[in-house]
CSV table of C-alpha atoms in Angstrom, one decimal:
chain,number,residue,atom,x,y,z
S,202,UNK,CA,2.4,13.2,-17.3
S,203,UNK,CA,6.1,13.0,-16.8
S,204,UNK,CA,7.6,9.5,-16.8
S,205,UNK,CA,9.7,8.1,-14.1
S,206,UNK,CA,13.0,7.2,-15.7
S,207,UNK,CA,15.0,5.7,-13.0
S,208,UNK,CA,13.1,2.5,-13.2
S,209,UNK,CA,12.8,2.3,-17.3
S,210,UNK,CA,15.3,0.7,-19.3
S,211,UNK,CA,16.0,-0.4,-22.9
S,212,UNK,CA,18.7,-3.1,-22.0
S,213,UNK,CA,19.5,-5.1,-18.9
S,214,UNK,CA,20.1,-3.2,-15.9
S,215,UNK,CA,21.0,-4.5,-12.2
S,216,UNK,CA,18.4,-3.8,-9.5
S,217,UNK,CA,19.3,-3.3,-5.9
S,218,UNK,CA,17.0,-3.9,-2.5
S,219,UNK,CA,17.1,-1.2,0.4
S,220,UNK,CA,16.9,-3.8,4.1
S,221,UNK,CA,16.8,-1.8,7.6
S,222,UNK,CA,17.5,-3.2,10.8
S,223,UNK,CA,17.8,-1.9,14.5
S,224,UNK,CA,18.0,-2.2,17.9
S,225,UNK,CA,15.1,-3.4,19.8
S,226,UNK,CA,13.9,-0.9,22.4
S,227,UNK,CA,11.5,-1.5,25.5
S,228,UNK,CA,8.0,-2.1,24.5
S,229,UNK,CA,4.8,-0.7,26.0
S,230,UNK,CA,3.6,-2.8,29.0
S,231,UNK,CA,1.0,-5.2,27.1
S,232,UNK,CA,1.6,-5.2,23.6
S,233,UNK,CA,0.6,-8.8,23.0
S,234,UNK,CA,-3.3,-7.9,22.9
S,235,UNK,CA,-2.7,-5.4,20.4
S,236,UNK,CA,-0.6,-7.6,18.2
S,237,UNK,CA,-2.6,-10.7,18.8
S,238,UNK,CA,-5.6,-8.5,17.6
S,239,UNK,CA,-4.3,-7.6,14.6
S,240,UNK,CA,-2.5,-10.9,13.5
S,241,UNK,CA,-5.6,-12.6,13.8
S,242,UNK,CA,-7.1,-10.8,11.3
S,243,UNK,CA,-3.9,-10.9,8.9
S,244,UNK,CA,-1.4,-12.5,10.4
S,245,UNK,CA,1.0,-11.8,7.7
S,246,UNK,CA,0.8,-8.3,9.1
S,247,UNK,CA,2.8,-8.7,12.1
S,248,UNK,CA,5.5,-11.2,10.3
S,249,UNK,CA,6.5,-8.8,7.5
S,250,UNK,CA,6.8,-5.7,9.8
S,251,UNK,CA,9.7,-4.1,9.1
S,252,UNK,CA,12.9,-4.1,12.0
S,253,UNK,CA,13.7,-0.4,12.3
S,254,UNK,CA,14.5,1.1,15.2
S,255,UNK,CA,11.2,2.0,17.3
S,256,UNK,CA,10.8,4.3,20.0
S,257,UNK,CA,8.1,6.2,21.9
S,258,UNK,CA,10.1,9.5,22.6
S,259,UNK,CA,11.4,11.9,20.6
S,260,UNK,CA,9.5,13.4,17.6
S,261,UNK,CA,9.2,10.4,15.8
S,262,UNK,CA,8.1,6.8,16.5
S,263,UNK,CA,10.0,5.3,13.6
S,264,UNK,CA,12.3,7.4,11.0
S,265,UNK,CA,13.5,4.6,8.6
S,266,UNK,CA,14.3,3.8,5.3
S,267,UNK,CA,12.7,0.8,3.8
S,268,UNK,CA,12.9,-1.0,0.8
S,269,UNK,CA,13.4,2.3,-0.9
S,270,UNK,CA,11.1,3.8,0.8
S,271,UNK,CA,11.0,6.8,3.8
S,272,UNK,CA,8.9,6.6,6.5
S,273,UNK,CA,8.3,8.3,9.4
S,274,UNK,CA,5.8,7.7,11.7
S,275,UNK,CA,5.5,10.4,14.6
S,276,UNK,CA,5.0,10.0,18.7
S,277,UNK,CA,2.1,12.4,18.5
S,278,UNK,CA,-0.3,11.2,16.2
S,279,UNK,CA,-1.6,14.9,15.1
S,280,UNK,CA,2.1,15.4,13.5
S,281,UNK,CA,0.7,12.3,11.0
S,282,UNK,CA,2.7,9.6,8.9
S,283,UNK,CA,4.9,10.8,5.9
S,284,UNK,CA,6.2,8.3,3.2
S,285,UNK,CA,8.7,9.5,0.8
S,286,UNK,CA,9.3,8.0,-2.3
S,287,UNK,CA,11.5,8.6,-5.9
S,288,UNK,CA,7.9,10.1,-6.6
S,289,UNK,CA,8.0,12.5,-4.3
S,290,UNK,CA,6.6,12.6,-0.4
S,291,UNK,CA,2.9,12.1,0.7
S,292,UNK,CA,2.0,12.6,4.1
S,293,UNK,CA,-1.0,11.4,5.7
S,294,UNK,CA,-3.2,12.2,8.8
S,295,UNK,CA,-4.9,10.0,11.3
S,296,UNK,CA,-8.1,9.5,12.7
S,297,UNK,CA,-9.1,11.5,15.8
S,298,UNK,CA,-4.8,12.3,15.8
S,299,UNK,CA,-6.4,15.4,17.9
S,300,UNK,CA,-7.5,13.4,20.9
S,301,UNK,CA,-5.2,10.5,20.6
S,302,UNK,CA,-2.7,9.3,23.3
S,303,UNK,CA,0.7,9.9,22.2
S,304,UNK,CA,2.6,6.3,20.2
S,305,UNK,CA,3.2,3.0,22.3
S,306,UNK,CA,5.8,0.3,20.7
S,307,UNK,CA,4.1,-2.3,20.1
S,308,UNK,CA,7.1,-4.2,18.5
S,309,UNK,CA,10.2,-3.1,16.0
S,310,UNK,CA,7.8,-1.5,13.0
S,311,UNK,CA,4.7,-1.0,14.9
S,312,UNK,CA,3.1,1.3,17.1
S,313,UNK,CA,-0.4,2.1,18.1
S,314,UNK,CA,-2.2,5.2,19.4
S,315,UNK,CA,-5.0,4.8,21.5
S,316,UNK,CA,-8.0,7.1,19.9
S,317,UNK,CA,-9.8,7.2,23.5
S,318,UNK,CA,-13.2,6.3,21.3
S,319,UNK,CA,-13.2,2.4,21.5
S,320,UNK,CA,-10.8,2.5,18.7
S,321,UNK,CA,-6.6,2.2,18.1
S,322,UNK,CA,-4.8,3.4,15.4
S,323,UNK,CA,-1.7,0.9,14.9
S,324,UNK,CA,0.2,1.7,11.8
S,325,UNK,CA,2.3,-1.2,10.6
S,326,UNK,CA,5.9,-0.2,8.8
S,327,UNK,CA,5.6,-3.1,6.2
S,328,UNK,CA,8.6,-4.9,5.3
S,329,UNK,CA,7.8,-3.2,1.3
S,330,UNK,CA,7.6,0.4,2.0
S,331,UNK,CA,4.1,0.2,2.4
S,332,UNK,CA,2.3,1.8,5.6
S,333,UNK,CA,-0.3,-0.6,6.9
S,334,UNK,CA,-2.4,1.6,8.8
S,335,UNK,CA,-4.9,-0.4,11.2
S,336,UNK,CA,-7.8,0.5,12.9
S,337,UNK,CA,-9.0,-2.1,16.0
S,338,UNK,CA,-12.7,-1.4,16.8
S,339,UNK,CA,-13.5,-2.7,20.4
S,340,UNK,CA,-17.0,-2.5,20.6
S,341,UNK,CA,-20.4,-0.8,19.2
S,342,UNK,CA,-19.6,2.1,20.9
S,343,UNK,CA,-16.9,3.0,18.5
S,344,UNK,CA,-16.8,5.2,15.5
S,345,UNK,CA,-17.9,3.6,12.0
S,346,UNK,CA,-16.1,6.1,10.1
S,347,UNK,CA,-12.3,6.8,10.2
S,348,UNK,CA,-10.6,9.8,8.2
S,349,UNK,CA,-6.8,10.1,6.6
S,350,UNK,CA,-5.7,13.4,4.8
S,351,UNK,CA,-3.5,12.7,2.4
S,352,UNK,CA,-1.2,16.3,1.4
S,353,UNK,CA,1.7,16.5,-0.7
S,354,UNK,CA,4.2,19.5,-2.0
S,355,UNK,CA,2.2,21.0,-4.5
S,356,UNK,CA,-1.6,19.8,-3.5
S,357,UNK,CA,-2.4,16.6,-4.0
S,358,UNK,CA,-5.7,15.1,-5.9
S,359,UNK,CA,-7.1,11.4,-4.7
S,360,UNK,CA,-8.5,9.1,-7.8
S,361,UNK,CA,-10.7,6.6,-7.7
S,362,UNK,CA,-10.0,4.2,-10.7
S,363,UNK,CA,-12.6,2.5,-12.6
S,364,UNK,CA,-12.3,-0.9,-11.0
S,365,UNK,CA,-12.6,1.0,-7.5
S,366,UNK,CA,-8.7,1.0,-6.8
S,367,UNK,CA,-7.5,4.4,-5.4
S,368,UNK,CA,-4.4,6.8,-6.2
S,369,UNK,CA,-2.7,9.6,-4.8
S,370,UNK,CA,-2.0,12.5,-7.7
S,371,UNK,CA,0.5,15.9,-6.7
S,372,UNK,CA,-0.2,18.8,-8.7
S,373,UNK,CA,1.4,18.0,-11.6
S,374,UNK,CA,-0.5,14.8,-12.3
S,375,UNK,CA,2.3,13.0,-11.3
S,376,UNK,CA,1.3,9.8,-9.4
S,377,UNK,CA,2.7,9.6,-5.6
S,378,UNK,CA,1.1,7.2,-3.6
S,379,UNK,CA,-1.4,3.5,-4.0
S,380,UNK,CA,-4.0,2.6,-1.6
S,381,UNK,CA,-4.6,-0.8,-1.4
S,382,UNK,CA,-8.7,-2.0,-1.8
S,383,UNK,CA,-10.5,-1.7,2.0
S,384,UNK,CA,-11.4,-4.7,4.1
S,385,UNK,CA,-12.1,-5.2,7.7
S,386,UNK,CA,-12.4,-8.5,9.8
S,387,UNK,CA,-14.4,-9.5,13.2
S,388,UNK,CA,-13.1,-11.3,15.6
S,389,UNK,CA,-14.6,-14.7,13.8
S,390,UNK,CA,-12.6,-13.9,11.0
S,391,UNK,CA,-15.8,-12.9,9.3
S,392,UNK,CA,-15.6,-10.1,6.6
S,393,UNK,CA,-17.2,-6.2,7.8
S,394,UNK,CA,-19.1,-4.1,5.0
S,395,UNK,CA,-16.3,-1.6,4.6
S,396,UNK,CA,-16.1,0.8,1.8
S,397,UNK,CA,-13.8,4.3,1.4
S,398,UNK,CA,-15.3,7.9,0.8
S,399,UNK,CA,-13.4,10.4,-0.8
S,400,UNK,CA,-13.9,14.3,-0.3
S,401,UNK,CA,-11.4,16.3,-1.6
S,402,UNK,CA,-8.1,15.1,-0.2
S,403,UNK,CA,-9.7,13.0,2.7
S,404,UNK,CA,-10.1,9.1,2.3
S,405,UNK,CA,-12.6,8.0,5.1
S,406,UNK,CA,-13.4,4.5,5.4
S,407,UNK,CA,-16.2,3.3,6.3
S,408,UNK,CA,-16.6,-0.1,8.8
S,409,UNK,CA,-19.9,-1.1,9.2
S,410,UNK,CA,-20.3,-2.4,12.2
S,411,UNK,CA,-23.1,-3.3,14.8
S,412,UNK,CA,-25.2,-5.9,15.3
S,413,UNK,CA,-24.1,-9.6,14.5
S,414,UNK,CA,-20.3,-8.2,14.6
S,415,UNK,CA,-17.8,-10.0,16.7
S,416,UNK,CA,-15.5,-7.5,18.4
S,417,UNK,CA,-12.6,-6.9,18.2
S,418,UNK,CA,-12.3,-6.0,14.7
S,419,UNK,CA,-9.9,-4.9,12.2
S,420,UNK,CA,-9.9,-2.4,9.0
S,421,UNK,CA,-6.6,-1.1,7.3
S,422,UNK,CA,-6.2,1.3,4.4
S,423,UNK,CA,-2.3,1.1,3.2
S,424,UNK,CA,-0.4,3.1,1.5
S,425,UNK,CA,2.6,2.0,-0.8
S,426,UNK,CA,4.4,5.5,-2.5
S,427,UNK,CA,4.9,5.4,-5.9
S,428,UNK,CA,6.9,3.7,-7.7
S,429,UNK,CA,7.1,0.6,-5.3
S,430,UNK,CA,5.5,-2.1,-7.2
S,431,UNK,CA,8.3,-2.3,-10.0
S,432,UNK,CA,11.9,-2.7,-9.3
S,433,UNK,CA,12.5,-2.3,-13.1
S,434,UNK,CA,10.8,-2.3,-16.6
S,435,UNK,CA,12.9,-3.4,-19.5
S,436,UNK,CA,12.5,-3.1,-23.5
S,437,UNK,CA,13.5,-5.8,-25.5
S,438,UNK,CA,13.3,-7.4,-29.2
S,439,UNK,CA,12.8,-10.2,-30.5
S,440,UNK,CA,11.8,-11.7,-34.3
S,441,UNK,CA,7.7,-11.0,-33.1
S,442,UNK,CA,7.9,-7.9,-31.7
S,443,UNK,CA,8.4,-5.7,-28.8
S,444,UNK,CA,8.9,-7.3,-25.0
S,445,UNK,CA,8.6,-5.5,-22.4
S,446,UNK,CA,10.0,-7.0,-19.3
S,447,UNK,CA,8.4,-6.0,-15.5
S,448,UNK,CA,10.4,-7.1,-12.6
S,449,UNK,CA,7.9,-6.9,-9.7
S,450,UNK,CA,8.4,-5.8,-6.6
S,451,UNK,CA,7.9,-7.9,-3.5
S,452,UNK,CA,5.1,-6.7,-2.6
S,453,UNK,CA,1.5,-7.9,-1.4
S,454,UNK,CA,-0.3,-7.7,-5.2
S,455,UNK,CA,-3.7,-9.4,-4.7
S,456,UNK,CA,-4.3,-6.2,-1.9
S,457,UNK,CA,-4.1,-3.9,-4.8
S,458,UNK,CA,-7.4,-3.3,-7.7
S,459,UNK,CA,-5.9,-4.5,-11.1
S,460,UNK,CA,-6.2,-0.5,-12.5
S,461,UNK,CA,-3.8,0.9,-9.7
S,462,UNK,CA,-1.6,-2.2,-10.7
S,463,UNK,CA,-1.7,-0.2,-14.1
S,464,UNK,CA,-1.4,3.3,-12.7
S,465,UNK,CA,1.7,2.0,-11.6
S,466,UNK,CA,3.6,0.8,-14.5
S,467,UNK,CA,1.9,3.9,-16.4
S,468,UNK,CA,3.8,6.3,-14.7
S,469,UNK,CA,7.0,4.5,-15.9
S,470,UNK,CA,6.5,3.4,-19.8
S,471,UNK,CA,6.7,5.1,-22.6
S,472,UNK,CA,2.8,5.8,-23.9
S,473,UNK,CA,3.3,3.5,-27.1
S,474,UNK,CA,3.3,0.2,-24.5
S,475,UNK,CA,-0.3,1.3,-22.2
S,476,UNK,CA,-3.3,0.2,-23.5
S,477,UNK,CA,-6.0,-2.7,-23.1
S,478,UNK,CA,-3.6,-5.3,-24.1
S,479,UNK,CA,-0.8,-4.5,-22.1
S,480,UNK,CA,-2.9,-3.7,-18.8
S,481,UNK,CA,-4.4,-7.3,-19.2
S,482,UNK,CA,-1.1,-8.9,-19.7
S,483,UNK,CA,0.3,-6.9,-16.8
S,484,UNK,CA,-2.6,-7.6,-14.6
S,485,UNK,CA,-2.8,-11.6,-15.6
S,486,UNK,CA,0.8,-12.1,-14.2
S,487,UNK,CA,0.3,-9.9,-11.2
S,488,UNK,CA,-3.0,-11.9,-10.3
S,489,UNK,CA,-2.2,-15.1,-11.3
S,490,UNK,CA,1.9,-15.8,-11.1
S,491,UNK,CA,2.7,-12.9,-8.6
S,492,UNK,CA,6.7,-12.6,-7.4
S,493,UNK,CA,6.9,-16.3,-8.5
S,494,UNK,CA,8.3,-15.6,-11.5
S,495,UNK,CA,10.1,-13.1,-12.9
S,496,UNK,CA,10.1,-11.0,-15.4
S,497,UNK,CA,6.5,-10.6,-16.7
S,498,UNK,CA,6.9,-10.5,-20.3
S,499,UNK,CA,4.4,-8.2,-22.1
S,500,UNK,CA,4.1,-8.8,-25.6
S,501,UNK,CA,3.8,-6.1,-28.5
S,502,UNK,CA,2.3,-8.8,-30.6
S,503,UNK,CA,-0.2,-10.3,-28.6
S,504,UNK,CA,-3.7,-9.4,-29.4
S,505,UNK,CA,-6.4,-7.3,-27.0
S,506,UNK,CA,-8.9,-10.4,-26.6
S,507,UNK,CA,-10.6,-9.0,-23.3
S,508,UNK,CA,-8.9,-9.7,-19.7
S,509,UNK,CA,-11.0,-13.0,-19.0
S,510,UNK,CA,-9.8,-14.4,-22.4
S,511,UNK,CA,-6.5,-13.3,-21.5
S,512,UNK,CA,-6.0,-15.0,-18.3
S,513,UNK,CA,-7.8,-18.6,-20.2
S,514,UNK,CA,-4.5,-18.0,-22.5
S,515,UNK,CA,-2.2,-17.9,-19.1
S,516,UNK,CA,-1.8,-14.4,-20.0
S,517,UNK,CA,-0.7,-14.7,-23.6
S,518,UNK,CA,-3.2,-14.9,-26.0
S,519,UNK,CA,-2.8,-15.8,-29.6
């Protein structure tokens, strides 16, 4: 696999964060429901949506550049999302996008498409690059499955990781899209049995719901292009060893399975810094310290002790 470059350096280098703003255009006639919906869920949702410019004519609800990131995010739901990245551009298909009503603004970053089913589609432009695509369930009448197509230039592959975290491969192995671990919420704030299905390049996630559910409720896949959880990677000495320095992006890293975390700084480093000592480093800090400090200093001399051993030594074992 071909590394990314861009983001790998062996001495200090300046990073740089892409903001968007717009205009605020006139919303749909009720969008409080539908936002009040989903921030009750994850209210976090609504707060970091991204202020672009958002509009229900045209070809394209949103057409933004965010924190590095492209997105667009269309007015008729069958023309599906696209999110373009320094890996390269995924695009991704919605559920029932052949029945939906075309996009209502919900607010700057968010719009939803009404599935005529019992179920909304409201894809949430996060404030990271990431596409937080929810689903809101209204009763037990609705669907329990809902299907994205992921495509890419060259074919792409979905991989399910060994801790159950999922990626997004093009044709040349080359890694071009995360998807963040499933979850859904009932109106109580009660966790849904929610799982994903892959066949071939469809993710479908499941929500099961029915009796003893609380309607509405809420289930998001999201999507964060490649390259977006590390703003840089840095090799330095020292009289021990090797360091390698990860700045971390800011985005949300507890919604991500510890492999994809791993996937991620893979497709940047050099192949003599992966391994089971280095993933457990990596994922210690992204678990336990997050954006809270910075950088996440990997060490070449630290020994491969087991994750659980490594997060007792606050991520650096002796």
């Amino acid at each position: 696999m071909t590394k990314v470059t861009k983001r790998w350096v062996s001495a200090f280098a300046v990073g740089t964060t892409i903001g968007t703003a717009g205009a605020v255009p006139a919303f749909a006639d009720n969008p409080d429901d539908t936002l009040a919906v989903v921030a009750s869920a994850t209210p976090e949702t609504i707060e970091s949506a991204a202020s672009v410019p958002t509009t229900a004519t045209g070809e394209n609800a949103i057409d933004a550049t965010v924190a590095g990131a492209t997105v667009t995010v269309p007015v008729d739901a069958s023309n599906g999302i696209t999110l373009g990245s320094e890996g390269g551009t995924v695009s991704i298909g919605l559920p029932f996008a052949d029945q939906a009503a075309d996009a209502e603004v919900q607010k700057p970053g968010v719009v939803s498409f009404d599935n005529r089913n019992g179920s909304s589609t409201v894809p949430v432009v996060q404030s990271d690059g990431s596409v937080q695509i929810n689903t809101i369930i209204e009763g037990a009448d609705a669907p329990t499955s809902y299907s994205y197509d992921y495509d890419c230039s060259g074919g792409v592959t979905l991989r399910r990781l060994a801790d159950g975290g999922i990626v997004a491969v093009d044709g040349a192995g080359e890694l071009v899209a995360s998807i963040a671990l499933p979850w859904a919420k009932d109106a109580r704030g009660k966790d849904v049995a929610t799982r994903y299905v892959i066949n071939g390049t469809t993710l479908t996630q499941i929500v099961e719901h029915g009796v003893g559910s609380a309607y509405p409720i809420v289930a998001d896949p999201t999507t964060l292009g490649s390259n977006g959880f590390y703003t840089k990677i840095v090799q330095n000495s020292s009289s021990q060893g090797t360091i390698i320095s990860v700045y971390p992006a800011q985005i949300k890293w507890n919604a991500y399975s510890g492999d994809t975390i791993y996937a991620n700084y893979k497709a940047i480093v050099p192949a003599a810094y992966e391994g089971n000592k280095w993933r457990d480093q990596l994922v210690c800090h992204a678990a336990n310290v997050g954006i809270w400090k910075t950088p996440w200093n990997l060490d070449s001399w630290r020994p491969d002790v087991g994750y659980a051993r490594t997060v007792l030594a606050a991520c650096n074992p002796q």
